[in-house]
XYZ file of C-alpha atoms in Angstrom:
584
model
C 25.987 -45.430 -18.184
C 28.161 -44.315 -15.263
C 26.237 -41.022 -15.029
C 22.896 -42.879 -14.841
C 24.162 -45.083 -11.965
C 25.398 -42.036 -9.994
C 22.064 -40.196 -10.441
C 20.085 -43.230 -9.187
C 22.286 -43.459 -6.053
C 21.840 -39.701 -5.369
C 18.041 -39.918 -5.622
C 17.957 -42.867 -3.170
C 20.079 -40.885 -0.649
C 17.822 -37.823 -1.010
C 14.583 -39.759 -0.381
C 16.146 -41.469 2.668
C 17.136 -38.057 4.138
C 13.635 -36.617 3.677
C 11.994 -39.680 5.297
C 14.309 -39.432 8.317
C 13.407 -35.745 8.844
C 9.617 -36.268 8.809
C 7.969 -36.176 12.299
C 6.149 -39.281 13.525
C 2.399 -39.493 12.884
C 1.507 -39.181 16.593
C 3.089 -35.676 16.859
C 1.014 -34.071 14.071
C -1.913 -33.433 16.389
C -0.135 -30.555 18.145
C 2.052 -29.463 15.236
C 1.988 -25.767 14.333
C 0.353 -26.546 11.015
C -2.625 -28.470 12.518
C -6.174 -27.105 12.389
C -6.697 -27.164 16.171
C -8.272 -23.915 17.450
C -5.740 -21.809 19.429
C -6.528 -21.187 23.084
C -8.798 -18.204 23.777
C -8.453 -15.548 26.462
C -9.907 -17.834 29.153
C -6.976 -20.281 28.704
C -4.255 -17.625 29.082
C -2.071 -17.692 32.233
C -3.529 -15.980 35.264
C -1.660 -12.719 34.653
C -4.559 -10.482 35.613
C -4.926 -6.808 36.463
C -7.465 -6.662 39.306
C -9.565 -3.465 39.481
C -8.583 -1.627 42.663
C -10.852 0.052 45.117
C -9.584 3.440 43.957
C -10.921 2.744 40.448
C -14.483 1.862 41.580
C -15.176 4.167 44.526
C -16.321 7.696 43.763
C -14.972 10.621 45.857
C -17.175 11.951 48.647
C -17.311 15.445 47.112
C -18.590 14.322 43.688
C -21.654 16.659 43.674
C -21.498 18.708 40.427
C -22.098 22.448 40.273
C -25.244 23.513 38.469
C -28.095 21.568 36.921
C -25.785 19.575 34.657
C -24.903 17.223 37.516
C -28.377 16.698 39.046
C -29.814 13.197 38.742
C -32.652 12.740 36.293
C -35.587 10.459 36.733
C -35.362 9.317 33.112
C -34.737 5.581 32.987
C -32.036 4.457 30.558
C -33.883 1.263 29.674
C -32.254 -0.236 26.555
C -34.414 -0.392 23.429
C -33.610 -3.187 20.962
C -30.597 -4.787 22.677
C -27.819 -6.333 20.674
C -27.004 -8.472 23.678
C -23.979 -10.707 23.577
C -23.367 -11.493 27.254
C -20.063 -12.990 28.131
C -21.041 -13.958 31.679
C -20.005 -12.431 34.995
C -16.848 -14.316 35.760
C -15.101 -11.666 37.835
C -12.123 -9.567 36.725
C -10.926 -10.110 33.175
C -7.253 -11.033 32.588
C -4.871 -8.483 31.153
C -4.966 -8.616 27.299
C -2.024 -10.685 26.118
C 0.288 -10.098 23.185
C 2.470 -7.078 22.596
C 0.971 -4.327 24.745
C 1.717 -0.719 23.641
C 3.240 1.798 26.003
C 0.481 3.786 27.769
C 2.799 6.827 27.773
C 2.222 7.086 24.018
C -1.537 7.486 24.656
C -1.043 10.284 27.227
C 0.137 12.683 24.512
C -3.495 12.813 23.306
C -5.043 13.310 26.814
C -5.803 16.791 28.224
C -7.410 18.389 31.291
C -10.079 21.093 30.759
C -10.577 23.810 33.439
C -13.303 26.468 33.517
C -11.287 29.144 35.333
C -8.111 30.105 37.168
C -9.326 30.065 40.812
C -11.623 27.398 42.288
C -11.818 25.932 38.807
C -13.783 22.796 37.996
C -12.012 20.381 35.699
C -12.770 17.464 33.424
C -10.531 15.151 31.373
C -10.665 15.003 27.586
C -8.664 14.034 24.504
C -7.694 15.444 21.103
C -9.596 14.261 17.995
C -7.882 16.296 15.244
C -4.640 18.020 14.304
C -6.544 21.349 14.229
C -6.967 21.535 18.011
C -10.437 19.957 18.521
C -10.904 18.552 22.055
C -13.627 16.116 23.235
C -14.757 16.325 26.870
C -17.908 15.755 28.953
C -19.888 18.597 30.526
C -19.770 17.047 34.014
C -18.787 19.708 36.543
C -17.610 22.268 33.954
C -19.432 25.564 34.222
C -20.589 27.400 31.111
C -17.844 29.894 30.241
C -16.828 31.946 27.233
C -13.425 30.267 27.289
C -11.669 27.366 29.012
C -8.061 26.437 29.839
C -6.734 23.200 28.347
C -3.508 21.680 29.753
C -1.614 18.950 27.886
C 0.594 16.089 29.080
C 3.688 18.257 28.415
C 2.465 20.974 30.793
C 1.387 23.444 28.110
C -1.795 25.465 28.725
C -3.979 26.819 25.905
C -7.175 28.815 25.746
C -10.201 27.110 24.146
C -13.857 27.814 23.418
C -16.886 25.495 23.148
C -18.056 25.103 19.527
C -20.423 22.103 19.766
C -22.451 20.417 22.545
C -24.834 17.448 22.716
C -27.389 17.779 25.513
C -28.424 14.107 25.262
C -24.963 12.621 25.791
C -23.253 15.529 27.557
C -20.396 15.562 25.005
C -18.658 18.886 24.292
C -16.324 19.806 21.407
C -13.792 22.550 22.233
C -11.561 24.451 19.780
C -8.074 25.604 20.864
C -7.471 29.274 20.028
C -3.706 28.813 19.574
C -2.601 27.143 16.329
C 0.805 26.180 17.784
C -0.572 23.534 20.134
C 1.231 20.582 18.487
C -1.568 18.111 19.377
C -2.597 15.257 17.080
C -5.869 13.328 16.921
C -6.169 10.097 18.964
C -6.393 7.199 16.442
C -9.688 5.270 16.526
C -9.974 1.568 15.710
C -10.941 0.495 12.195
C -13.436 -2.090 13.513
C -15.864 -2.047 16.458
C -15.440 -4.166 19.569
C -17.026 -7.610 19.767
C -18.424 -9.381 22.818
C -15.743 -10.612 25.276
C -13.066 -8.541 23.500
C -10.286 -7.285 25.829
C -10.027 -3.522 26.378
C -8.556 -0.762 28.576
C -10.302 2.090 30.383
C -8.487 5.303 31.385
C -8.639 6.430 35.038
C -8.332 10.161 35.808
C -7.008 11.173 39.261
C -6.730 15.015 39.515
C -4.689 14.859 42.722
C -2.416 11.913 41.881
C 1.197 12.037 40.693
C 0.062 10.211 37.537
C -3.183 11.861 36.548
C -3.930 9.259 33.862
C -3.565 5.488 34.325
C -5.137 2.495 32.581
C -7.143 -0.472 33.865
C -7.796 -3.706 31.924
C -11.101 -5.420 31.314
C -13.309 -6.990 28.661
C -16.641 -6.371 26.919
C -19.548 -7.968 28.767
C -22.459 -6.662 26.688
C -23.229 -4.391 23.687
C -26.508 -2.482 24.201
C -28.380 -0.121 21.841
C -30.060 2.812 23.639
C -31.662 6.109 22.596
C -28.225 7.708 23.192
C -26.525 5.338 20.754
C -24.681 2.069 21.309
C -23.321 1.543 24.846
C -20.383 -0.778 25.597
C -20.821 -2.570 28.920
C -17.514 -3.832 30.322
C -15.754 -4.676 33.610
C -12.817 -2.223 33.333
C -14.025 -0.202 36.338
C -13.025 3.459 36.672
C -13.917 6.435 38.873
C -16.524 9.136 38.263
C -13.842 11.755 37.610
C -12.888 9.864 34.399
C -15.893 11.134 32.410
C -14.487 12.319 29.097
C -11.612 9.805 28.808
C -11.446 7.384 25.851
C -12.071 3.634 25.959
C -9.258 1.675 24.216
C -9.007 -1.748 22.606
C -6.120 -4.149 23.297
C -3.914 -2.218 20.807
C -4.643 1.111 22.587
C -6.838 2.331 19.716
C -9.912 4.323 20.821
C -13.370 2.707 20.492
C -15.563 5.011 22.625
C -15.752 7.763 25.271
C -16.608 7.332 28.952
C -19.810 9.228 29.866
C -20.613 9.129 33.600
C -22.400 12.375 34.455
C -24.462 14.037 31.739
C -27.517 16.231 31.421
C -30.632 14.066 31.124
C -28.830 10.812 31.991
C -28.431 8.788 35.150
C -25.957 10.408 37.498
C -23.860 7.269 37.775
C -23.217 4.729 35.002
C -21.147 2.354 37.157
C -22.479 0.081 39.907
C -19.790 -2.426 40.891
C -21.917 -3.767 43.776
C -24.868 -4.828 41.614
C -23.332 -5.400 38.196
C -19.559 -5.119 38.570
C -19.455 -3.330 35.216
C -19.285 0.131 33.647
C -20.868 1.557 30.508
C -19.161 3.579 27.775
C -20.627 5.439 24.799
C -19.413 3.878 21.525
C -17.560 5.926 18.891
C -20.601 6.217 16.569
C -22.221 8.959 18.700
C -18.969 10.941 18.701
C -18.745 10.495 14.907
C -22.226 11.999 14.483
C -21.312 14.969 16.700
C -18.119 15.675 14.715
C -19.957 15.332 11.396
C -21.886 18.537 12.214
C -18.485 20.341 12.170
C -17.349 18.658 8.933
C -14.849 16.639 10.976
C -14.177 12.915 11.117
C -12.468 10.695 13.667
C -8.788 9.871 13.003
C -8.472 6.223 11.953
C -5.560 4.010 13.062
C -3.109 3.012 10.339
C -3.340 -0.693 11.184
C -6.151 -3.021 12.243
C -6.064 -4.411 15.782
C -6.006 -8.190 15.604
C -7.824 -10.361 18.139
C -5.959 -12.825 20.344
C -7.060 -15.697 18.078
C -5.879 -13.862 14.922
C -2.554 -13.009 16.525
C -2.103 -16.656 17.616
C -3.009 -17.844 14.109
C -0.398 -15.442 12.702
C 2.248 -16.893 15.004
C 1.266 -20.452 14.016
C 1.444 -19.545 10.329
C 4.873 -18.004 10.860
C 6.045 -21.204 12.623
C 4.730 -23.296 9.705
C 6.567 -21.102 7.231
C 9.797 -21.378 9.218
C 9.456 -25.192 9.342
C 8.779 -25.317 5.583
C 11.833 -23.111 4.978
C 14.002 -25.441 7.103
C 12.747 -28.466 5.148
C 13.445 -26.627 1.899
C 17.008 -25.907 3.033
C 17.550 -29.602 3.853
C 16.206 -30.614 0.451
C 18.463 -28.097 -1.254
C 21.489 -29.468 0.685
C 20.648 -33.032 -0.408
C 20.189 -31.840 -3.981
C 23.595 -30.136 -3.812
C 25.179 -33.404 -2.640
C 23.522 -35.286 -5.507
C 24.684 -32.599 -7.902
C 28.270 -32.920 -6.634
C 28.192 -36.715 -7.188
C 26.767 -36.188 -10.660
C 29.509 -33.678 -11.440
C 32.201 -36.188 -10.377
C 30.672 -38.817 -12.635
C 30.450 -36.260 -15.421
C 34.149 -35.449 -15.061
C 35.061 -39.152 -15.347
C 32.849 -39.510 -18.406
C 34.456 -36.437 -19.971
C 37.946 -37.936 -19.447
C 36.914 -41.108 -21.324
C 35.470 -38.973 -24.089
C 38.766 -37.072 -24.426
C 40.720 -40.345 -24.828
C 38.246 -41.542 -27.461
C 38.506 -38.196 -29.252
C 42.352 -38.486 -29.368
C 42.167 -41.941 -31.047
C 39.651 -40.647 -33.537
C 41.920 -37.659 -34.266
C 44.854 -39.948 -35.154
C 42.613 -41.909 -37.526
C 41.437 -38.707 -39.146
C 45.057 -37.524 -39.595
C 45.973 -40.691 -41.558
C 42.906 -40.270 -43.766
C 43.811 -36.622 -44.273
C 47.335 -37.506 -45.521
C 45.853 -39.929 -48.081
C 43.368 -37.321 -49.204
C 46.169 -34.756 -49.540
C 48.051 -36.956 -52.073
C 44.888 -37.415 -54.124
C 44.245 -33.704 -54.022
C 47.785 -32.889 -55.306
C 47.234 -34.960 -58.455
C 43.838 -33.420 -58.952
C 45.340 -29.949 -58.487
C 47.842 -30.420 -61.322
C 45.063 -31.473 -63.711
C 42.969 -28.541 -62.600
C 45.874 -26.084 -63.095
C 46.265 -27.079 -66.759
C 42.552 -26.656 -67.343
C 42.551 -23.264 -65.606
C 45.402 -21.905 -67.783
C 43.385 -22.669 -70.906
C 40.294 -21.066 -69.453
C 42.309 -18.007 -68.321
C 43.382 -17.232 -71.878
C 39.794 -17.378 -73.068
C 38.665 -15.241 -70.125
C 41.322 -12.579 -70.936
C 39.900 -12.107 -74.410
C 36.352 -11.792 -73.010
C 37.496 -9.262 -70.357
C 39.100 -7.037 -73.005
C 35.809 -6.814 -74.877
C 33.950 -6.010 -71.647
C 36.408 -3.194 -70.780
C 35.768 -1.462 -74.079
C 32.019 -1.702 -73.530
C 32.408 -0.358 -69.928
C 34.352 2.710 -71.165
C 31.524 3.655 -73.519
C 28.985 3.199 -70.678
C 31.060 5.421 -68.331
C 31.171 8.263 -70.848
C 27.374 8.091 -71.124
C 26.939 8.199 -67.292
C 29.246 11.261 -66.976
C 27.098 13.182 -69.467
C 23.920 12.285 -67.529
C 25.522 13.332 -64.171
C 26.490 16.759 -65.585
C 22.884 17.363 -66.711
C 21.525 16.330 -63.273
C 24.022 18.632 -61.497
C 22.868 21.658 -63.528
C 19.252 20.857 -62.570
C 20.143 20.634 -58.810
C 21.881 24.033 -58.962
C 18.708 25.628 -60.347
C 16.638 24.114 -57.532
C 19.160 25.346 -54.915
C 19.019 28.924 -56.182
C 15.211 28.849 -56.001
C 15.255 27.492 -52.426
C 17.713 30.187 -51.226
C 15.604 33.008 -52.626
C 12.410 31.557 -51.043
C 14.161 31.138 -47.659
C 15.263 34.786 -47.619
C 11.707 35.947 -48.317
C 10.311 33.656 -45.555
C 12.965 34.898 -43.091
C 11.908 38.508 -43.703
C 8.270 37.631 -43.021
C 9.196 35.831 -39.731
C 11.216 38.863 -38.529
C 8.249 41.184 -39.141
C 5.865 38.832 -37.274
C 8.195 38.545 -34.254
C 8.567 42.329 -33.973
C 4.798 42.710 -33.917
C 4.436 39.965 -31.248
C 7.069 41.671 -29.064
C 5.132 44.965 -29.200
C 1.932 43.103 -28.217
C 3.653 41.395 -25.207
C 5.053 44.732 -24.006
C 1.549 46.248 -24.095
C 0.069 43.259 -22.198
C 2.773 43.470 -19.493
C 2.027 47.164 -18.982
C -1.681 46.343 -18.545
C -0.874 43.652 -15.941
C 1.421 46.031 -14.042
C -1.314 48.694 -13.871
C -3.887 46.096 -12.688
C -1.491 44.850 -9.972
C -0.907 48.396 -8.744
C -4.694 48.950 -8.548
C -5.175 45.699 -6.550
C -2.384 46.668 -4.133
C -3.899 50.111 -3.601
C -7.325 48.536 -2.943
C -5.766 46.140 -0.367
C -4.030 49.059 1.380
C -7.354 50.922 1.589
C -9.059 47.830 3.041
C -6.349 47.372 5.684
C -6.551 51.048 6.618
C -10.342 50.838 6.948
C -10.051 47.715 9.156
C -7.434 49.459 11.347
C -9.743 52.493 11.758
C -12.633 50.206 12.679
C -10.534 48.478 15.356
C -9.392 51.805 16.768
C -12.956 53.111 17.006
C -14.351 49.932 18.625
C -11.423 49.098 20.930
C -12.143 49.591 24.656
C -10.050 51.940 26.785
C -8.001 50.283 29.541
C -7.787 51.860 33.022
C -5.114 50.788 35.543
C -5.736 51.825 39.187
C -3.554 51.292 42.237
C -4.151 52.329 45.836
C -0.708 51.834 47.373
C 0.873 53.838 45.886
C -1.845 55.904 44.224
C -1.681 55.129 40.496
C -4.185 55.953 37.734
C -3.278 55.240 34.112
C -5.588 55.395 31.078
C -4.596 53.571 27.872
C -6.782 54.558 24.899
C -8.307 51.724 22.881
C -6.733 53.130 19.708
C -3.268 52.342 21.123
C -4.279 48.700 21.632
C -5.305 48.462 17.967
C -1.835 49.452 16.750
C 0.338 46.706 15.261
C 2.794 46.754 18.184
C 0.032 47.241 20.786
C 0.480 49.410 23.901
C 3.750 48.751 25.791
C 3.699 49.657 29.506
C 6.908 50.030 31.541
C 9.088 52.269 33.678
C 11.211 53.779 30.874
C 9.656 56.571 28.755
C 12.174 55.828 25.988
C 11.289 52.113 25.767
C 7.532 52.158 26.628
C 4.486 53.921 25.235
C 2.850 54.299 28.663
C 4.887 54.796 31.879
C 4.366 53.571 35.455
C 7.196 55.013 37.569
C 7.634 52.294 40.163
C 10.665 50.221 41.207
C 8.800 46.892 40.676
C 8.072 47.795 37.032
C 10.643 46.891 34.344
C 11.677 49.197 31.499
C 9.328 47.257 29.205
C 7.040 45.256 31.504
C 3.977 44.118 29.545
C 2.028 44.720 26.323
C -1.732 45.223 25.836
C -3.096 44.351 22.397
C -6.277 43.282 20.601
C -7.099 39.878 19.107
C -10.439 40.442 17.410
C -12.515 42.111 20.166
C -10.543 40.423 23.015
C -7.995 42.402 25.032
C -4.777 40.346 25.386
C -2.020 40.795 28.014
C 1.559 39.616 27.326
C 4.511 39.716 29.767
C 7.641 41.029 27.968
C 10.171 39.097 30.052
C 9.961 41.472 33.036
C 12.333 41.090 35.972
C 9.672 40.776 38.700
C 7.081 39.010 36.543
C 3.371 39.586 35.892
C 0.392 37.781 37.467
C -3.363 37.725 36.807
C -5.503 37.237 39.913
C -2.463 35.799 41.681
C -1.502 33.331 38.891
C 1.941 34.002 37.386
C 2.035 34.488 33.605
C 4.485 32.832 31.248
C 6.622 35.403 29.434
C 5.828 35.842 25.741
C 2.386 34.162 25.940
C -0.576 36.489 25.232
C -3.440 35.814 27.681
C -7.048 37.149 27.445
C -8.065 39.523 30.269
C -11.490 40.625 31.469
C -12.808 43.634 33.324
C -11.936 43.821 37.026
C -8.942 41.453 37.168
C -6.135 41.953 39.719
C -2.899 42.660 37.828
C 0.338 42.015 39.765
C 3.602 43.684 38.679
C 6.001 42.120 41.170
C 4.719 43.344 44.574
C 2.744 46.188 42.938
C -0.985 45.359 42.581
C -3.291 47.192 40.134
C -6.924 46.749 39.115
C -7.668 46.606 35.383
C -10.954 48.000 34.039
C -12.239 47.939 30.463
C -14.371 50.808 29.191
C -15.567 52.446 26.011
């Protein structure tokens, strides 16, 4: 009864505590758990990134070299337009939420040059771990190879492997496998109308060549070139080839400003205040021809509304957890009160049990006296029965002795039978063991013969590989061009046969006859100055850590980095200048 009263009091206290913690009805309208739509981008604070004049004005010397930059009379009139205009309301505010560090994006950005002197250049970005670079033709001249510089200052040689005349997109392949570049992650989902985004601005002469500018989608248009993203993140003409990024800095397209067969300028801030970018689908189709696919980001980029909804859900969960903790505390208090009542009830039960124990002891003493009298009567009866039982046991013992003698005779017969079976099993096992030994000896001889056959086949394959390598080496020697080095002051003429370039170590040129294959006796030349070698049909030049350095057409080389050379280059060995010619 006491326990029931305590439990009722605890439940009343618990319900009172929960009612006191509930918010008033008027405050539920703006509670985190309400269904009110979170504010959109237009209701965010006026923390805006205004497009600057530098990002919208094109340089005065923007005329491209060659026909690739000439304006075309073809009108880019959209076909079936998937128009979702967001209105021209001026600059779009900076996307809110956790903004990634733009420095992390710059590791994917590169600059492509088409030569060493008076080179034209265009920005681009990496789309694979295998060294595939996306850029736009723009001012780049058609060359057999290009120079690609990364954000870390490394320079690699690359060649064009795919081009799209309609969009002006180029795919380059780095020739060096040790580039360390990774593919820029692309968004899992396409942009929607009014979605915030970032464009990348390329300034070749600035201290920071790549910067970002914020904006938003104003229109999605389908054209004969693919889907175009119209937005107000204005950028300069030099940025053709840079990626367009969503609010999580995941790529969604590539900026195409000057292309063969397209309008010369895709940005007109005076008339429209917006720029156009080619969506990722066109780039996907171009890569598919090379059996490549765009890298996909590991996570999906949430919209501002989804991110706000996530935060509201987290706040609701935290509030529910706090309420749960309060309920658990009240339940603990009720449990403590119930335990106190239980202890008091247990004490009363112990006192009742002691009184009952005394009553049981008195009854036990009475029962003990009755049992003593009964025991004496039982003892007399047992003595009589014991005598009768003794006589019966004696008869049973005699019968058991006869039974035991019979069992011993049966066991002896069974033992003789088991011995016969054991002898038979031993003889059979010995015969089987002899057969197994003979079989194993025969199998060992067969394995030895098979191993000898495999050894002979391996030796034949190795000899065939050696013959193939020797034939390839002879082919390289016969097709390698001779290299001629000529100098006027002082008069120097050195011929290096093409066969020497095809050797594994190449042709080492230096001042020391003991350390170099070919000697130029001049004070500016180191003991081992440079090496000439072949990579396929391309003659490569590598500085061997010379004291005075090596330059090609006035550009200093990095020691230990093989560089392709062409006929007629100016080779500088310190102050000594030579002309390199390639011949057959």
